Coordinates of N, CA and C in Angstrom, one line a residue:
M95 N 112.7 126.2 101.6 CA 112.9 124.7 101.8 C 112.0 123.9 100.8
A96 N 110.7 124.4 100.7 CA 109.8 123.7 99.8 C 110.0 124.1 98.4
K97 N 110.8 125.1 98.1 CA 111.0 125.5 96.7 C 111.6 124.5 95.8
N98 N 112.4 123.5 96.4 CA 113.0 122.5 95.6 C 112.2 121.2 95.6
M99 N 110.9 121.3 95.9 CA 110.0 120.2 95.9 C 109.0 120.3 94.7
M100 N 108.7 119.2 94.1 CA 107.7 119.2 93.0 C 106.7 118.0 93.2
L101 N 105.5 118.3 93.1 CA 104.4 117.3 93.2 C 103.5 117.3 92.0
Y102 N 103.4 116.2 91.3 CA 102.5 116.0 90.3 C 101.3 115.3 90.9
W103 N 100.1 115.8 90.7 CA 98.9 115.3 91.4 C 97.6 115.4 90.5
G104 N 96.6 114.7 91.0 CA 95.3 114.7 90.3 C 94.3 114.9 91.3
S105 N 93.2 115.7 91.0 CA 92.2 116.0 91.9 C 91.3 114.8 92.3
G106 N 91.0 114.7 93.6 CA 90.1 113.7 94.1 C 90.8 112.3 94.3
S107 N 92.1 112.2 94.0 CA 92.8 111.0 94.3 C 93.3 110.9 95.7
P108 N 92.8 109.9 96.5 CA 93.3 109.8 97.9 C 94.8 109.8 98.0
P109 N 95.5 109.0 97.2 CA 97.0 109.0 97.3 C 97.6 110.4 97.1
C110 N 97.1 111.2 96.1 CA 97.6 112.5 95.9 C 97.2 113.4 97.1
W111 N 96.0 113.3 97.5 CA 95.5 114.2 98.6 C 96.3 114.0 99.9
R112 N 96.6 112.8 100.2 CA 97.3 112.5 101.5 C 98.7 113.1 101.5
V113 N 99.4 113.1 100.3 CA 100.7 113.8 100.3 C 100.6 115.3 100.4
M114 N 99.5 115.9 99.9 CA 99.3 117.3 100.0 C 99.0 117.7 101.5
I115 N 98.2 116.8 102.2 CA 97.9 117.1 103.6 C 99.2 117.0 104.4
A116 N 100.0 116.0 104.1 CA 101.3 115.9 104.8 C 102.2 117.1 104.6
L117 N 102.2 117.6 103.4 CA 103.0 118.8 103.1 C 102.5 120.0 103.9
E118 N 101.2 120.1 104.0 CA 100.6 121.2 104.8 C 100.9 121.1 106.3
E119 N 100.7 119.8 106.8 CA 101.0 119.6 108.2 C 102.4 119.8 108.6
K120 N 103.4 119.6 107.7 CA 104.8 119.8 107.9 C 105.2 121.2 107.6
Q121 N 104.2 122.1 107.3 CA 104.5 123.5 107.1 C 105.4 123.7 105.9
L122 N 105.1 123.0 104.8 CA 105.9 123.1 103.6 C 105.1 123.7 102.4
Q123 N 104.3 124.7 102.8 CA 103.6 125.4 101.8 C 104.6 126.1 100.8
G124 N 104.2 126.3 99.6 CA 105.0 127.0 98.6 C 105.8 126.0 97.7
Y125 N 105.5 124.7 97.9 CA 106.2 123.7 97.0 C 105.6 123.9 95.6
N126 N 106.4 123.5 94.6 CA 106.0 123.5 93.2 C 105.0 122.3 93.0
H127 N 104.0 122.5 92.1 CA 103.1 121.4 91.9 C 102.5 121.6 90.5
K128 N 102.0 120.5 89.9 CA 101.4 120.5 88.7 C 100.1 119.6 88.8
H129 N 99.0 120.2 88.5 CA 97.7 119.5 88.6 C 97.4 118.9 87.2
L130 N 97.3 117.6 87.1 CA 97.2 116.9 85.9 C 95.8 116.2 85.8
S131 N 95.2 116.1 84.7 CA 93.9 115.5 84.5 C 93.9 114.0 84.3
F132 N 93.1 113.3 85.1 CA 93.0 111.9 84.9 C 92.2 111.6 83.6
D133 N 91.2 112.3 83.5 CA 90.3 112.0 82.3 C 91.1 112.2 81.0
K134 N 91.9 113.2 80.9 CA 92.7 113.5 79.7 C 94.0 112.7 79.7
K135 N 94.3 111.9 80.7 CA 95.5 111.1 80.8 C 96.7 111.9 80.7
E136 N 96.7 113.1 81.3 CA 97.8 114.0 81.3 C 99.0 113.4 82.2
Y137 N 98.6 112.5 83.1 CA 99.7 112.0 84.0 C 100.6 111.1 83.2
Q138 N 100.3 110.7 81.9 CA 101.2 109.9 81.1 C 102.2 110.7 80.3
C139 N 102.3 112.0 80.7 CA 103.2 112.9 80.0 C 104.7 112.5 80.3
A140 N 105.6 112.9 79.4 CA 107.0 112.6 79.5 C 107.6 113.1 80.8
E141 N 107.1 114.2 81.3 CA 107.6 114.8 82.5 C 107.4 113.9 83.7
V142 N 106.3 113.3 83.8 CA 106.0 112.3 84.9 C 106.8 111.0 84.6
K143 N 106.8 110.5 83.4 CA 107.4 109.2 83.1 C 108.9 109.3 83.4
A144 N 109.5 110.5 83.3 CA 110.9 110.6 83.5 C 111.3 110.4 85.0
L145 N 110.3 110.6 85.9 CA 110.5 110.4 87.3 C 109.8 109.1 87.8
N146 N 108.7 108.7 87.2 CA 107.9 107.6 87.6 C 107.6 106.6 86.5
P147 N 108.4 105.5 86.4 CA 108.2 104.6 85.2 C 106.8 104.0 85.1
R148 N 106.0 104.1 86.2 CA 104.6 103.6 86.2 C 103.7 104.7 85.6
A149 N 104.2 105.9 85.5 CA 103.4 107.0 85.1 C 102.1 107.1 85.9
Q150 N 102.3 107.2 87.2 CA 101.1 107.3 88.1 C 101.3 108.5 89.0
L151 N 100.2 108.9 89.6 CA 100.1 110.0 90.5 C 99.8 109.5 91.9
P152 N 100.4 110.1 92.9 CA 101.3 111.2 92.9 C 102.7 110.8 92.5
T153 N 103.4 111.8 91.9 CA 104.9 111.7 91.7 C 105.5 112.9 92.4
F154 N 106.4 112.6 93.3 CA 107.0 113.6 94.2 C 108.5 113.6 94.1
K155 N 109.0 114.8 94.0 CA 110.5 115.0 93.9 C 110.9 116.1 94.9
H156 N 111.9 115.8 95.7 CA 112.5 116.7 96.6 C 114.0 116.8 96.4
G157 N 114.5 117.8 95.7 CA 115.9 117.9 95.3 C 116.1 116.7 94.3
D158 N 117.1 115.9 94.7 CA 117.4 114.7 93.8 C 116.6 113.5 94.3
I159 N 115.8 113.6 95.3 CA 115.1 112.4 95.8 C 113.7 112.3 95.2
V160 N 113.4 111.1 94.7 CA 112.1 110.9 94.1 C 111.4 109.8 94.9
V161 N 110.1 110.1 95.3 CA 109.3 109.2 96.1 C 107.9 109.2 95.4
N162 N 107.5 108.0 94.9 CA 106.3 108.0 94.1 C 105.1 107.3 94.7
E163 N 105.4 106.6 95.8 CA 104.3 105.9 96.5 C 103.8 106.8 97.6
S164 N 102.5 107.0 97.7 CA 102.0 108.0 98.7 C 102.3 107.8 100.1
F165 N 102.2 106.5 100.6 CA 102.6 106.2 102.0 C 104.1 106.5 102.2
A166 N 104.9 106.1 101.2 CA 106.3 106.4 101.3 C 106.6 107.9 101.3
A167 N 106.0 108.6 100.5 CA 106.2 110.1 100.4 C 105.8 110.7 101.8
C168 N 104.7 110.3 102.3 CA 104.3 110.9 103.6 C 105.2 110.6 104.7
L169 N 105.7 109.3 104.8 CA 106.7 108.9 105.8 C 108.0 109.6 105.6
Y170 N 108.4 109.8 104.3 CA 109.6 110.5 104.0 C 109.5 112.0 104.6
L171 N 108.4 112.6 104.3 CA 108.3 114.0 104.8 C 108.3 114.1 106.3
E172 N 107.7 113.2 107.0 CA 107.7 113.2 108.4 C 109.2 113.0 108.9
N173 N 109.9 112.1 108.3 CA 111.3 111.8 108.8 C 112.2 113.0 108.4
A174 N 112.0 113.5 107.2 CA 112.9 114.6 106.8 C 112.7 115.9 107.5
F175 N 111.5 116.1 108.0 CA 111.1 117.4 108.7 C 110.4 117.1 110.0
K176 N 111.1 116.2 110.8 CA 110.5 115.7 112.0 C 110.2 116.8 113.0
T177 N 111.1 117.8 113.1 CA 110.9 118.8 114.1 C 110.1 120.0 113.6
Q178 N 109.5 119.9 112.4 CA 108.8 121.0 111.8 C 107.3 120.6 111.7
G179 N 106.4 121.6 112.0 CA 105.0 121.4 111.9 C 104.5 120.3 112.9
T180 N 103.5 119.6 112.4 CA 102.8 118.6 113.3 C 103.6 117.3 113.3
R181 N 103.8 116.8 114.5 CA 104.5 115.5 114.7 C 103.5 114.4 114.3
L182 N 103.7 113.7 113.3 CA 102.7 112.8 112.7 C 103.0 111.3 113.1
I183 N 104.2 111.0 113.6 CA 104.5 109.7 114.1 C 104.9 109.8 115.5
P184 N 104.1 109.3 116.5 CA 104.5 109.5 117.9 C 105.8 108.8 118.3
S185 N 106.4 109.2 119.3 CA 107.7 108.6 119.8 C 107.4 107.3 120.6
D186 N 106.3 107.3 121.3 CA 106.0 106.1 122.1 C 105.8 104.9 121.3
P187 N 106.5 103.8 121.5 CA 106.4 102.6 120.7 C 105.0 102.0 120.5
A188 N 104.2 102.0 121.6 CA 102.9 101.5 121.5 C 102.0 102.3 120.7
E189 N 102.1 103.7 120.8 CA 101.3 104.6 120.0 C 101.7 104.5 118.6
Q190 N 103.0 104.4 118.4 CA 103.6 104.3 117.0 C 103.1 103.0 116.3
A191 N 103.0 101.9 117.1 CA 102.6 100.7 116.5 C 101.1 100.8 116.0
L192 N 100.3 101.5 116.8 CA 98.9 101.6 116.4 C 98.7 102.5 115.2
V193 N 99.5 103.6 115.1 CA 99.5 104.4 113.9 C 99.9 103.7 112.7
Y194 N 100.9 102.9 112.8 CA 101.3 102.1 111.6 C 100.3 101.0 111.2
Q195 N 99.7 100.4 112.3 CA 98.7 99.4 112.0 C 97.5 100.0 111.3
R196 N 97.0 101.1 111.8 CA 95.8 101.7 111.1 C 96.2 102.3 109.8
M197 N 97.4 102.8 109.6 CA 97.8 103.3 108.3 C 97.6 102.3 107.2
F198 N 98.2 101.1 107.5 CA 98.2 100.1 106.5 C 96.8 99.4 106.3
E199 N 96.0 99.5 107.4 CA 94.6 99.0 107.3 C 93.8 99.9 106.4
T200 N 94.3 101.1 106.2 CA 93.6 102.1 105.3 C 93.4 101.5 103.9
E201 N 94.4 100.7 103.5 CA 94.4 100.1 102.1 C 93.2 99.2 102.0
N202 N 92.9 98.5 103.1 CA 91.7 97.6 103.0 C 90.4 98.4 102.9
L203 N 90.3 99.4 103.7 CA 89.1 100.3 103.6 C 89.0 100.9 102.2
Q204 N 90.1 101.4 101.7 CA 90.0 102.0 100.3 C 89.7 101.0 99.3
Q205 N 90.3 99.9 99.3 CA 90.0 98.9 98.2 C 88.5 98.4 98.3
K206 N 88.0 98.2 99.5 CA 86.6 97.7 99.6 C 85.6 98.8 99.2
M207 N 86.0 100.0 99.5 CA 85.1 101.1 99.0 C 85.2 101.2 97.5
Y208 N 86.3 101.1 96.9 CA 86.5 101.2 95.4 C 85.7 100.0 94.8
D209 N 85.7 98.8 95.4 CA 85.0 97.7 94.8 C 83.5 97.9 94.7
V210 N 83.0 98.7 95.5 CA 81.5 99.1 95.4 C 81.3 100.3 94.6
A211 N 82.0 101.4 95.0 CA 81.7 102.7 94.4 C 82.1 102.8 92.9
F212 N 83.1 102.0 92.5 CA 83.5 102.1 91.1 C 83.4 100.8 90.4
Y213 N 82.5 100.0 90.9 CA 82.3 98.6 90.3 C 82.1 98.7 88.8
E214 N 81.2 99.5 88.4 CA 80.9 99.6 86.9 C 82.0 100.2 86.1
W215 N 82.9 100.9 86.8 CA 84.0 101.5 86.1 C 85.1 100.5 85.9
Y216 N 85.3 99.6 87.0 CA 86.3 98.6 86.9 C 85.9 97.4 86.1
I217 N 84.7 97.0 86.2 CA 84.2 95.7 85.6 C 83.5 96.0 84.3
P218 N 83.9 95.4 83.1 CA 83.2 95.5 81.9 C 81.8 95.1 82.0
E219 N 80.9 95.7 81.2 CA 79.4 95.4 81.3 C 79.1 94.0 81.2
G220 N 79.7 93.2 80.3 CA 79.4 91.8 80.2 C 79.8 90.9 81.3
E221 N 80.7 91.4 82.2 CA 81.2 90.6 83.2 C 80.7 91.0 84.6
R222 N 79.7 91.9 84.6 CA 79.1 92.3 85.9 C 78.0 91.3 86.4
H223 N 78.0 91.1 87.7 CA 77.1 90.2 88.3 C 76.5 90.8 89.6
E224 N 75.2 90.8 89.8 CA 74.6 91.3 91.0 C 75.2 90.6 92.2
S225 N 75.5 89.3 92.1 CA 76.0 88.6 93.2 C 77.4 89.1 93.7
A226 N 78.2 89.4 92.7 CA 79.5 89.9 93.0 C 79.4 91.3 93.6
L227 N 78.6 92.2 93.1 CA 78.4 93.5 93.7 C 77.8 93.4 95.1
K228 N 76.9 92.4 95.3 CA 76.3 92.2 96.7 C 77.4 91.8 97.6
R229 N 78.3 90.9 97.2 CA 79.4 90.4 98.0 C 80.3 91.6 98.4
N230 N 80.6 92.4 97.4 CA 81.5 93.6 97.6 C 80.9 94.5 98.7
K231 N 79.5 94.7 98.6 CA 78.9 95.5 99.6 C 78.9 94.9 101.0
E232 N 78.8 93.6 101.1 CA 78.8 93.0 102.4 C 80.2 93.1 103.0
N233 N 81.3 93.0 102.1 CA 82.6 93.1 102.6 C 82.9 94.5 103.1
L234 N 82.4 95.5 102.4 CA 82.6 96.9 102.8 C 81.9 97.2 104.1
V235 N 80.7 96.7 104.3 CA 79.9 96.9 105.5 C 80.7 96.3 106.7
K236 N 81.3 95.1 106.5 CA 82.1 94.5 107.6 C 83.3 95.4 107.9
E237 N 83.9 95.9 106.9 CA 85.1 96.8 107.1 C 84.7 98.0 107.8
L238 N 83.6 98.6 107.5 CA 83.1 99.8 108.1 C 82.8 99.5 109.6
K239 N 82.3 98.4 109.9 CA 82.0 98.0 111.3 C 83.3 97.9 112.1
L240 N 84.4 97.5 111.5 CA 85.7 97.5 112.2 C 86.2 98.9 112.6
W241 N 86.1 99.8 111.6 CA 86.5 101.1 111.8 C 85.6 101.9 112.8
E242 N 84.3 101.5 112.8 CA 83.4 102.1 113.7 C 83.8 101.6 115.1
G243 N 84.2 100.4 115.3 CA 84.6 99.9 116.5 C 85.9 100.5 117.0
Y244 N 86.8 100.8 116.1 CA 88.0 101.5 116.5 C 87.7 102.8 117.1
L245 N 86.9 103.6 116.5 CA 86.5 104.9 117.0 C 85.7 104.9 118.3
E246 N 84.9 103.9 118.4 CA 84.1 103.7 119.6 C 85.0 103.5 120.8
K247 N 86.0 102.7 120.6 CA 87.0 102.3 121.6 C 87.8 103.6 122.0
M248 N 88.1 104.4 121.0 CA 88.9 105.6 121.3 C 88.2 106.7 122.0
G249 N 86.9 106.7 121.9 CA 86.1 107.7 122.6 C 85.7 108.9 121.7
K250 N 84.7 109.6 122.1 CA 84.2 110.7 121.3 C 85.2 111.8 121.1
G251 N 85.3 112.3 119.9 CA 86.3 113.4 119.6 C 87.7 112.9 119.3
S252 N 87.9 111.6 119.3 CA 89.2 111.0 119.0 C 89.5 111.0 117.5
F253 N 90.8 111.1 117.3 CA 91.3 110.8 115.9 C 91.4 109.3 115.7
L254 N 92.0 108.9 114.6 CA 91.9 107.4 114.3 C 92.9 106.6 115.1
A255 N 93.9 107.2 115.7 CA 94.8 106.4 116.6 C 95.0 107.1 117.9
G256 N 94.0 107.8 118.4 CA 94.2 108.5 119.7 C 93.7 109.9 119.7
K257 N 94.2 110.6 120.7 CA 93.8 112.0 121.0 C 94.5 113.0 120.0
N258 N 95.6 112.6 119.4 CA 96.3 113.5 118.5 C 96.2 113.1 117.1
F259 N 96.1 114.1 116.2 CA 96.1 114.0 114.8 C 97.5 113.4 114.4
S260 N 97.4 112.3 113.6 CA 98.7 111.6 113.2 C 98.7 111.2 111.8
M261 N 99.7 110.4 111.4 CA 99.9 110.0 110.0 C 98.7 109.2 109.5
V262 N 98.1 108.4 110.4 CA 96.9 107.6 110.0 C 95.8 108.5 109.5
D263 N 95.6 109.6 110.2 CA 94.6 110.6 109.7 C 95.0 111.2 108.4
V264 N 96.2 111.5 108.2 CA 96.7 112.0 106.9 C 96.4 111.1 105.8
V265 N 96.6 109.8 106.0 CA 96.5 108.8 104.8 C 95.0 108.3 104.7
C266 N 94.3 108.3 105.8 CA 92.9 107.7 105.8 C 91.8 108.7 105.5
F267 N 92.0 110.0 106.0 CA 90.9 110.9 105.8 C 90.4 111.0 104.3
P268 N 91.4 111.1 103.3 CA 90.9 111.2 101.9 C 90.1 110.0 101.5
V269 N 90.2 108.9 102.1 CA 89.4 107.7 101.8 C 88.0 107.9 102.5
I270 N 88.0 108.3 103.7 CA 86.8 108.4 104.5 C 85.9 109.5 103.9
A271 N 86.6 110.6 103.3 CA 85.8 111.7 102.7 C 84.9 111.2 101.5
Y272 N 85.2 110.1 100.9 CA 84.4 109.6 99.8 C 83.1 109.1 100.3
F273 N 82.9 108.7 101.5 CA 81.7 108.1 102.0 C 80.5 109.1 102.0
P274 N 80.7 110.2 102.6 CA 79.6 111.2 102.4 C 79.4 111.7 101.0
R275 N 80.5 111.9 100.3 CA 80.4 112.4 98.9 C 79.6 111.4 98.0
L276 N 79.8 110.1 98.2 CA 79.1 109.2 97.4 C 77.8 108.6 98.1
H277 N 77.3 109.4 99.0 CA 76.0 109.2 99.6 C 75.9 107.9 100.4
C278 N 76.9 107.5 101.1 CA 76.8 106.3 102.0 C 75.8 106.7 103.1
P279 N 74.9 105.8 103.4 CA 73.9 106.1 104.5 C 74.7 106.3 105.8
K280 N 74.3 107.3 106.5 CA 75.0 107.7 107.8 C 74.9 106.6 108.8
E281 N 73.8 105.9 108.8 CA 73.6 104.8 109.8 C 74.6 103.7 109.7
K282 N 75.3 103.6 108.5 CA 76.2 102.5 108.3 C 77.6 102.9 108.9
C283 N 77.8 104.2 109.2 CA 79.1 104.6 109.8 C 79.0 105.9 110.5
P284 N 78.1 105.9 111.6 CA 77.9 107.2 112.3 C 79.2 107.8 113.0
R285 N 80.0 106.9 113.5 CA 81.2 107.4 114.2 C 82.2 107.9 113.2
L286 N 82.3 107.3 112.0 CA 83.2 107.8 111.0 C 82.7 109.1 110.5
M287 N 81.4 109.3 110.4 CA 80.9 110.6 109.9 C 81.1 111.7 111.0
E288 N 81.1 111.3 112.2 CA 81.4 112.3 113.3 C 82.9 112.7 113.1
Y289 N 83.7 111.7 112.9 CA 85.1 112.0 112.7 C 85.3 112.9 111.4
Y290 N 84.6 112.6 110.4 CA 84.7 113.3 109.1 C 84.3 114.8 109.3
E291 N 83.3 115.0 110.0 CA 82.8 116.4 110.3 C 83.8 117.2 111.1
M292 N 84.5 116.5 112.0 CA 85.5 117.1 112.8 C 86.8 117.5 112.1
V293 N 87.3 116.5 111.3 CA 88.6 116.7 110.7 C 88.5 117.5 109.4
K294 N 87.4 117.6 108.7 CA 87.3 118.3 107.5 C 87.5 119.8 107.7
E295 N 87.4 120.3 109.0 CA 87.6 121.7 109.3 C 89.1 122.0 109.6
R296 N 89.9 121.0 109.6 CA 91.3 121.2 109.9 C 91.9 122.0 108.8
P297 N 92.8 123.0 109.1 CA 93.4 123.8 108.0 C 94.1 123.1 106.9
S298 N 94.8 122.0 107.2 CA 95.5 121.2 106.2 C 94.5 120.6 105.2
I299 N 93.3 120.2 105.7 CA 92.3 119.5 104.9 C 91.6 120.6 104.0
K300 N 91.3 121.7 104.6 CA 90.6 122.7 103.8 C 91.5 123.3 102.8
A301 N 92.8 123.4 103.0 CA 93.7 124.0 102.1 C 93.9 123.1 100.9
T302 N 93.7 121.8 101.1 CA 93.9 120.8 100.0 C 92.7 120.1 99.4
W303 N 91.5 120.7 99.8 CA 90.3 120.1 99.3 C 90.3 120.0 97.8
P304 N 89.9 118.8 97.2 CA 90.0 118.6 95.8 C 89.2 119.7 95.0
P305 N 89.9 120.4 94.0 CA 89.2 121.4 93.3 C 87.9 121.0 92.6
E306 N 87.9 119.8 92.1 CA 86.7 119.3 91.4 C 85.5 119.1 92.4
W307 N 85.9 118.8 93.7 CA 84.9 118.7 94.7 C 84.3 120.0 95.1
L308 N 85.1 121.1 95.0 CA 84.6 122.4 95.2 C 83.7 122.9 94.1
E309 N 84.0 122.5 92.9 CA 83.2 122.8 91.7 C 81.9 122.0 91.7
N310 N 82.0 120.7 92.1 CA 80.9 119.8 92.1 C 80.8 119.2 93.5
P311 N 80.2 119.9 94.5 CA 80.1 119.4 95.9 C 79.4 118.0 96.0
V312 N 78.5 117.7 95.2 CA 77.8 116.4 95.3 C 78.3 115.4 94.3
G313 N 78.7 114.3 94.8 CA 79.2 113.2 93.9 C 78.1 112.3 93.5
Q314 N 78.5 111.2 92.8 CA 77.5 110.2 92.4 C 77.0 109.5 93.7
D315 N 75.9 108.7 93.5 CA 75.3 108.1 94.7 C 75.6 106.6 94.7
T316 N 76.8 106.2 94.3 CA 77.2 104.8 94.2 C 77.3 104.0 95.5
L317 N 77.2 104.7 96.6 CA 77.2 104.0 97.9 C 75.9 104.1 98.6
K318 N 74.9 104.7 97.9 CA 73.6 104.9 98.5 C 72.9 103.7 99.0
S319 N 73.1 102.6 98.2 CA 72.4 101.3 98.5 C 73.2 100.4 99.4
L320 N 74.2 100.9 100.0 CA 75.1 100.0 100.8 C 74.3 99.4 102.0

């Protein structure tokens, strides 16, 4: 079944990683894939552009179906293989609503983390301002407090939307994994770090851990002064 799937991906990319986790959770091991370098701009190859006019990763193809947005690809996999592997979207409307809410809130957490962690990469040297970086850090701390509150309400040992691993964990864990890697102080997000330590041992996470993170376990310290 997975033999007619093709995934083009890059190491360390949360969007790519979440699709890979979804594939593992749905027991779709054995899919075809191609690891492309961001640094070498291999993702701009003709092979990817033929499927994805934006030439972005991930680019995913299943038979004649092409899905290039990571959230869309994950939801597609859940719907196409609903009875296979882990049920990632609950059937109960209230539980489902919470999963969807937290899923899309993940984009806020990811962007605010990027605004701090990759500030110097995004902003040209002549346009950088300490006041802007300080504001970005304050916004990220506020966002972290929200997620800390969510986990506190759920209770110890909970996943992001309840007692069961769900689609929000698939899409959000790759973002959360950046906080310890980039040396975010644990006191800023203790509940998230408890969650991280628990979920990183899940087989689907271990099977898809970014190769470059295995080679270089310690990342830059761009969140150290948060």
